[in-house]
Amino acid sequence: MNIGEVAKAAGLPVKTIRYYEEIGLVRPTRSENGYRVFAEADLHKLNFLGRSRALGFSIGDCRALLALYEDETRSSSEVREIAERHLANIEGKIADLQSLRDTLAHLVASCAGDARPDCPILDNLSGD
Amino acid sequence: MNIGEVAKAAGLPVKTIRYYEEIGLVRPTRSENGYRVFAEADLHKLNFLGRSRALGFSIGDCRALLALYEDETRSSSEVREIAERHLANIEGKIADLQSLRDTLAHLVASCAGDARPDCPILDNLSGD
DNA sequence: CCTTGACCTTCCAGTTACTGGAACCTTTAT
DNA sequence: ATAAAGGTTCCAGTAACTGGAAGGTCAAGG
């Protein structure tokens, strides 16, 4: 398969796949004309990467997950650890954002949002 | 005030303040030796920026908010619009992260996390 | 007077994970 | 013959800083 075909099949942009090759996540061969040639295994890897990224795993995590996936002697605890760390991370982000949201919601609610210049939002930002 | 002093007062890293000058958010004068000199108004601005950034506003939004803050003829609706857009943005992010979290939590819960290689997390990533 | 240490300066590179674009080559269809 | 569609490489840009190198300035101590 050429890159366009594999991109469509994996649901990833062509550019992204080239980038993944550049950082060593996939290693397509090359045909005589210099075009990348992807095997089924490469497509499988790209699907794996697409799903991992969609779950928010960093490229580093994806690399580790892929290595574990290909390591028959892995222990599931290694995988789980990565996922747990990521989960904790996400929960932290959610908490941060919720706190931001609450603050912002209060500020927005307190602001008339009309033609007058008085604005509790600006008052708050400027230190009350 | 020199940059170190104002940094401490505003609770921002020195590097950040230099960066803010570079992108035109503050315009300290210079003393004869080339050192930046910050007035009270600059400190006030930096505090404003610090609070805005802490609420998650982008630099672009911060610039707009600062301009509105300094514009006596503003209407509070302009401020409120920026805040509302930001709030909606954050709510979108929260929803995305919550969905990720739910998926991840299920996956983590389904994985034994022991010495064996069987792993529902990897199964899921590889397309079941 | 000299040195030491704390500040200050500028400039360059790196971070994350791509994305856009230019310049150019290959293949396929008309 | 040519034009469209697809491929190639390489460079630059994104957001908002952050780290580090090389070097100037200033106040205090011996």
CSV table of C-alpha atoms (C1' of nucleotides) in Angstrom, one decimal:
chain,number,residue,atom,x,y,z
A,1,MET,CA,0.0,0.0,0.0
A,2,ASN,CA,1.1,3.5,-0.7
A,3,ILE,CA,0.8,6.2,2.0
A,4,GLY,CA,-2.5,7.6,0.7
A,5,GLU,CA,-4.2,4.3,0.8
A,6,VAL,CA,-2.9,3.4,4.3
A,7,ALA,CA,-3.8,6.9,5.5
A,8,LYS,CA,-7.4,6.4,4.4
A,9,ALA,CA,-7.5,2.9,5.9
A,10,ALA,CA,-6.1,4.1,9.3
A,11,GLY,CA,-8.0,7.3,9.3
A,12,LEU,CA,-4.8,9.3,9.8
A,13,PRO,CA,-3.5,12.3,7.7
A,14,VAL,CA,-0.7,11.4,5.3
A,15,LYS,CA,1.5,14.0,7.1
A,16,THR,CA,1.0,12.3,10.4
A,17,ILE,CA,2.1,9.0,9.0
A,18,ARG,CA,5.3,10.5,7.6
A,19,TYR,CA,5.9,12.1,10.9
A,20,TYR,CA,5.4,8.7,12.6
A,21,GLU,CA,8.0,7.2,10.3
A,22,GLU,CA,10.4,10.1,11.1
A,23,ILE,CA,10.2,9.4,14.8
A,24,GLY,CA,10.5,5.7,14.3
A,25,LEU,CA,7.0,4.5,15.1
A,26,VAL,CA,6.5,2.8,11.8
A,27,ARG,CA,9.1,1.6,9.3
A,28,PRO,CA,7.6,1.2,5.9
A,29,THR,CA,9.9,-0.2,3.1
A,30,ARG,CA,10.5,1.7,-0.1
A,31,SER,CA,9.7,0.8,-3.6
A,32,GLU,CA,12.1,1.5,-6.5
A,33,ASN,CA,10.5,4.9,-7.2
A,34,GLY,CA,11.1,6.0,-3.6
A,35,TYR,CA,7.5,5.7,-2.5
A,36,ARG,CA,6.8,4.3,1.0
A,37,VAL,CA,5.3,0.8,0.9
A,38,PHE,CA,3.2,-0.2,3.9
A,39,ALA,CA,2.5,-3.8,4.8
A,40,GLU,CA,-0.6,-5.1,6.7
A,41,ALA,CA,1.4,-5.1,9.9
A,42,ASP,CA,2.2,-1.4,9.4
A,43,LEU,CA,-1.5,-0.6,8.9
A,44,HIS,CA,-2.3,-2.5,12.1
A,45,LYS,CA,0.3,-0.5,13.9
A,46,LEU,CA,-1.1,2.8,12.6
A,47,ASN,CA,-4.5,1.8,13.7
A,48,PHE,CA,-3.1,1.0,17.1
A,49,LEU,CA,-1.4,4.4,17.2
A,50,GLY,CA,-4.6,6.2,16.1
A,51,ARG,CA,-6.6,4.6,18.9
A,52,SER,CA,-3.9,5.2,21.5
A,53,ARG,CA,-3.7,8.9,20.5
A,54,ALA,CA,-7.4,9.2,20.5
A,55,LEU,CA,-7.4,8.1,24.1
A,56,GLY,CA,-5.0,10.9,24.7
A,57,PHE,CA,-1.8,8.9,25.3
A,58,SER,CA,1.4,10.8,24.5
A,59,ILE,CA,3.6,9.7,21.7
A,60,GLY,CA,6.0,8.4,24.3
A,61,ASP,CA,3.3,6.3,25.9
A,62,CYS,CA,2.2,5.1,22.5
A,63,ARG,CA,5.7,4.0,21.8
A,64,ALA,CA,5.8,2.1,25.1
A,65,LEU,CA,2.3,0.6,24.5
A,66,LEU,CA,3.3,-0.5,21.0
A,67,ALA,CA,6.5,-2.2,22.4
A,68,LEU,CA,4.5,-4.0,25.0
A,69,TYR,CA,1.9,-5.0,22.4
A,70,GLU,CA,4.7,-6.6,20.4
A,71,ASP,CA,6.4,-8.2,23.4
A,72,GLU,CA,4.8,-11.6,24.0
A,73,THR,CA,6.5,-11.8,27.5
A,74,ARG,CA,5.0,-8.5,28.8
A,75,SER,CA,3.1,-8.5,32.0
A,76,SER,CA,-0.3,-6.8,31.9
A,77,SER,CA,0.8,-4.8,34.9
A,78,GLU,CA,3.2,-2.8,32.7
A,79,VAL,CA,0.4,-1.8,30.4
A,80,ARG,CA,-2.0,-1.0,33.3
A,81,GLU,CA,0.6,1.2,34.9
A,82,ILE,CA,0.9,3.4,31.9
A,83,ALA,CA,-2.9,3.6,31.6
A,84,GLU,CA,-3.3,4.4,35.2
A,85,ARG,CA,-0.8,7.1,35.1
A,86,HIS,CA,-2.6,8.6,32.1
A,87,LEU,CA,-5.9,8.3,33.8
A,88,ALA,CA,-4.7,10.1,36.9
A,89,ASN,CA,-3.3,12.8,34.7
A,90,ILE,CA,-6.6,13.2,33.0
A,91,GLU,CA,-8.4,13.3,36.3
A,92,GLY,CA,-6.1,16.0,37.4
A,93,LYS,CA,-6.8,18.0,34.3
A,94,ILE,CA,-10.5,17.6,34.7
A,95,ALA,CA,-10.3,18.9,38.2
A,96,ASP,CA,-8.3,21.9,37.2
A,97,LEU,CA,-10.7,22.7,34.4
A,98,GLN,CA,-13.7,22.3,36.6
A,99,SER,CA,-12.3,24.8,39.0
A,100,LEU,CA,-11.6,27.2,36.2
A,101,ARG,CA,-15.0,26.7,34.8
A,102,ASP,CA,-16.6,27.4,38.2
A,103,THR,CA,-14.7,30.6,38.6
A,104,LEU,CA,-15.4,31.7,35.1
A,105,ALA,CA,-19.0,30.9,35.3
A,106,HIS,CA,-19.4,33.1,38.4
A,107,LEU,CA,-17.6,35.9,36.7
A,108,VAL,CA,-19.7,35.7,33.5
A,109,ALA,CA,-22.9,35.5,35.6
A,110,SER,CA,-21.9,38.6,37.5
A,111,CYS,CA,-21.3,40.7,34.4
A,112,ALA,CA,-24.2,42.6,32.9
A,113,GLY,CA,-22.8,42.2,29.4
A,114,ASP,CA,-24.4,45.4,28.2
A,115,ALA,CA,-23.1,48.7,26.7
A,116,ARG,CA,-21.8,50.1,30.0
A,117,PRO,CA,-18.1,49.8,30.9
A,118,ASP,CA,-18.5,48.5,34.4
A,119,CYS,CA,-17.3,44.9,34.4
A,120,PRO,CA,-16.8,42.6,37.4
A,121,ILE,CA,-14.7,40.3,35.2
A,122,LEU,CA,-12.2,43.1,34.6
A,123,ASP,CA,-12.4,44.1,38.2
A,124,ASN,CA,-11.5,40.6,39.2
A,125,LEU,CA,-8.6,40.3,36.8
A,126,SER,CA,-7.2,43.6,37.9
A,127,GLY,CA,-7.1,42.5,41.5
A,128,ASP,CA,-10.5,43.7,42.7
B,1,MET,CA,11.8,48.2,39.8
B,2,ASN,CA,14.1,45.8,38.1
B,3,ILE,CA,12.8,42.7,36.5
B,4,GLY,CA,13.6,40.4,39.5
B,5,GLU,CA,11.7,42.6,41.8
B,6,VAL,CA,8.7,42.9,39.6
B,7,ALA,CA,8.8,39.2,38.9
B,8,LYS,CA,8.6,38.4,42.6
B,9,ALA,CA,5.8,41.0,43.1
B,10,ALA,CA,3.7,39.6,40.2
B,11,GLY,CA,4.5,36.0,41.0
B,12,LEU,CA,5.8,35.4,37.4
B,13,PRO,CA,9.1,34.0,36.2
B,14,VAL,CA,11.6,36.5,35.0
B,15,LYS,CA,11.7,34.7,31.7
B,16,THR,CA,8.0,35.1,31.2
B,17,ILE,CA,8.1,38.8,31.8
B,18,ARG,CA,10.9,39.2,29.2
B,19,TYR,CA,8.7,37.2,26.9
B,20,TYR,CA,5.7,39.4,27.5
B,21,GLU,CA,7.8,42.4,26.7
B,22,GLU,CA,9.0,40.7,23.5
B,23,ILE,CA,5.4,40.2,22.3
B,24,GLY,CA,4.4,43.7,23.4
B,25,LEU,CA,2.3,43.0,26.4
B,26,VAL,CA,4.4,45.2,28.6
B,27,ARG,CA,6.7,48.0,27.7
B,28,PRO,CA,9.2,48.7,30.5
B,29,THR,CA,11.6,51.6,30.0
B,30,ARG,CA,15.4,51.1,30.2
B,31,SER,CA,17.9,52.5,32.5
B,32,GLU,CA,21.3,53.7,31.4
B,33,ASN,CA,22.9,50.3,32.1
B,34,GLY,CA,20.3,48.6,29.8
B,35,TYR,CA,18.3,47.1,32.6
B,36,ARG,CA,14.5,47.1,32.3
B,37,VAL,CA,12.7,49.5,34.6
B,38,PHE,CA,9.1,48.7,35.5
B,39,ALA,CA,6.7,51.3,36.8
B,40,GLU,CA,3.8,50.5,39.1
B,41,ALA,CA,1.5,50.5,36.1
B,42,ASP,CA,3.6,47.7,34.6
B,43,LEU,CA,3.4,45.7,37.8
B,44,HIS,CA,-0.4,46.1,37.7
B,45,LYS,CA,-0.5,44.9,34.1
B,46,LEU,CA,1.6,41.9,34.9
B,47,ASN,CA,-0.7,41.0,37.8
B,48,PHE,CA,-3.6,41.3,35.4
B,49,LEU,CA,-1.8,39.1,32.9
B,50,GLY,CA,-1.0,36.5,35.6
B,51,ARG,CA,-4.6,36.3,36.7
B,52,SER,CA,-5.9,36.1,33.2
B,53,ARG,CA,-3.5,33.4,32.3
B,54,ALA,CA,-4.3,31.5,35.5
B,55,LEU,CA,-7.9,31.5,34.4
B,56,GLY,CA,-6.7,29.9,31.2
B,57,PHE,CA,-7.2,32.8,28.8
B,58,SER,CA,-4.9,32.6,25.8
B,59,ILE,CA,-2.3,35.3,25.2
B,60,GLY,CA,-4.5,36.7,22.5
B,61,ASP,CA,-7.4,36.9,24.9
B,62,CYS,CA,-5.2,38.4,27.5
B,63,ARG,CA,-4.2,41.1,25.1
B,64,ALA,CA,-7.8,41.8,24.2
B,65,LEU,CA,-8.8,41.9,27.9
B,66,LEU,CA,-6.0,44.2,28.7
B,67,ALA,CA,-7.0,46.5,25.9
B,68,LEU,CA,-10.5,46.6,27.2
B,69,TYR,CA,-9.4,47.1,30.7
B,70,GLU,CA,-7.5,50.2,29.6
B,71,ASP,CA,-10.3,51.4,27.4
B,72,GLU,CA,-12.7,53.6,29.4
B,73,THR,CA,-15.3,53.5,26.6
B,74,ARG,CA,-15.5,49.7,26.5
B,75,SER,CA,-18.8,47.9,26.9
B,76,SER,CA,-18.9,45.1,29.4
B,77,SER,CA,-20.5,42.9,26.7
B,78,GLU,CA,-17.2,42.8,24.9
B,79,VAL,CA,-15.5,41.5,28.0
B,80,ARG,CA,-18.2,39.1,28.7
B,81,GLU,CA,-18.1,37.7,25.1
B,82,ILE,CA,-14.5,36.8,25.5
B,83,ALA,CA,-15.1,35.1,28.8
B,84,GLU,CA,-18.1,33.3,27.5
B,85,ARG,CA,-16.2,31.9,24.5
B,86,HIS,CA,-13.5,30.8,26.8
B,87,LEU,CA,-16.0,29.2,29.2
B,88,ALA,CA,-17.6,27.3,26.4
B,89,ASN,CA,-14.2,26.1,25.3
B,90,ILE,CA,-13.4,24.9,28.7
B,91,GLU,CA,-16.7,23.1,29.0
B,92,GLY,CA,-16.0,21.4,25.7
B,93,LYS,CA,-12.6,20.3,27.0
B,94,ILE,CA,-14.1,19.0,30.2
B,95,ALA,CA,-16.6,16.9,28.3
B,96,ASP,CA,-13.9,15.5,26.1
B,97,LEU,CA,-11.7,14.6,29.0
B,98,GLN,CA,-14.6,13.0,30.9
B,99,SER,CA,-15.4,10.8,28.0
B,100,LEU,CA,-11.7,9.8,27.8
B,101,ARG,CA,-11.6,9.2,31.5
B,102,ASP,CA,-14.7,6.9,31.4
B,103,THR,CA,-13.2,4.9,28.6
B,104,LEU,CA,-9.8,4.6,30.3
B,105,ALA,CA,-11.3,3.8,33.7
B,106,HIS,CA,-13.2,0.9,32.1
B,107,LEU,CA,-10.1,-0.4,30.4
B,108,VAL,CA,-8.0,-0.1,33.5
B,109,ALA,CA,-10.6,-1.8,35.6
B,110,SER,CA,-10.8,-4.7,33.1
B,111,CYS,CA,-7.1,-5.3,33.2
B,112,ALA,CA,-5.7,-7.7,35.8
B,113,GLY,CA,-2.5,-5.9,36.0
B,114,ASP,CA,-0.5,-8.9,37.0
B,115,ALA,CA,2.5,-10.9,35.6
B,116,ARG,CA,0.5,-12.5,32.8
B,117,PRO,CA,0.6,-11.0,29.3
B,118,ASP,CA,-3.2,-11.0,28.6
B,119,CYS,CA,-4.4,-7.4,28.5
B,120,PRO,CA,-7.8,-6.0,27.6
B,121,ILE,CA,-6.2,-2.6,27.2
B,122,LEU,CA,-3.9,-3.7,24.5
B,123,ASP,CA,-6.7,-5.8,23.0
B,124,ASN,CA,-8.8,-2.7,22.7
B,125,LEU,CA,-6.0,-0.6,21.3
B,126,SER,CA,-5.3,-3.2,18.7
B,127,GLY,CA,-8.9,-3.2,17.5
B,128,ASP,CA,-10.3,-6.0,19.7
C,1,DC,C1',41.8,47.2,44.4
C,2,DC,C1',40.0,42.9,43.6
C,3,DT,C1',37.0,39.4,43.8
C,4,DT,C1',32.7,37.0,44.6
C,5,DG,C1',28.0,36.5,43.9
C,6,DA,C1',23.7,38.1,42.6
C,7,DC,C1',21.5,40.4,39.0
C,8,DC,C1',21.0,41.8,34.5
C,9,DT,C1',21.5,41.4,29.2
C,10,DT,C1',20.9,39.0,24.4
C,11,DC,C1',20.5,35.1,21.6
C,12,DC,C1',19.7,30.3,20.3
C,13,DA,C1',17.5,25.9,20.9
C,14,DG,C1',14.0,22.9,22.6
C,15,DT,C1',9.4,21.6,24.1
C,16,DT,C1',4.4,18.6,21.7
C,17,DA,C1',2.6,16.6,17.8
C,18,DC,C1',1.8,17.8,14.1
C,19,DT,C1',0.5,21.1,9.9
C,20,DG,C1',1.2,24.0,5.8
C,21,DG,C1',3.6,25.0,1.9
C,22,DA,C1',7.2,25.1,-1.7
C,23,DA,C1',9.7,22.7,-5.2
C,24,DC,C1',10.0,18.7,-7.5
C,25,DC,C1',9.3,13.6,-9.2
C,26,DT,C1',6.1,9.5,-10.8
C,27,DT,C1',2.1,7.4,-12.3
C,28,DT,C1',-2.2,7.2,-14.6
C,29,DA,C1',-5.7,8.8,-17.6
C,30,DT,C1',-7.2,11.5,-21.4
D,1,DA,C1',1.4,15.5,-24.9
D,2,DT,C1',-0.4,16.9,-21.0
D,3,DA,C1',-2.8,17.4,-16.9
D,4,DA,C1',-4.4,15.6,-12.5
D,5,DA,C1',-3.4,13.0,-8.7
D,6,DG,C1',-0.3,11.1,-5.9
D,7,DG,C1',4.3,10.7,-4.2
D,8,DT,C1',9.1,12.8,-2.3
D,9,DT,C1',12.1,16.1,0.8
D,10,DC,C1',12.9,20.1,3.4
D,11,DC,C1',11.8,24.3,6.0
D,12,DA,C1',8.9,27.0,8.8
D,13,DG,C1',5.3,27.7,12.1
D,14,DT,C1',2.2,26.6,15.9
D,15,DA,C1',1.6,28.2,22.1
D,16,DA,C1',3.7,30.0,25.5
D,17,DC,C1',7.2,29.6,27.5
D,18,DT,C1',11.8,27.4,29.4
D,19,DG,C1',16.8,26.3,29.7
D,20,DG,C1',21.3,27.4,28.9
D,21,DA,C1',25.4,29.9,27.2
D,22,DA,C1',28.2,34.0,27.1
D,23,DG,C1',28.9,38.1,28.9
D,24,DG,C1',27.9,43.0,31.3
D,25,DT,C1',26.8,45.5,36.0
D,26,DC,C1',26.6,46.3,40.8
D,27,DA,C1',27.1,46.0,46.0
D,28,DA,C1',29.6,44.0,49.7
D,29,DG,C1',33.7,42.1,51.9
D,30,DG,C1',38.8,41.3,52.5
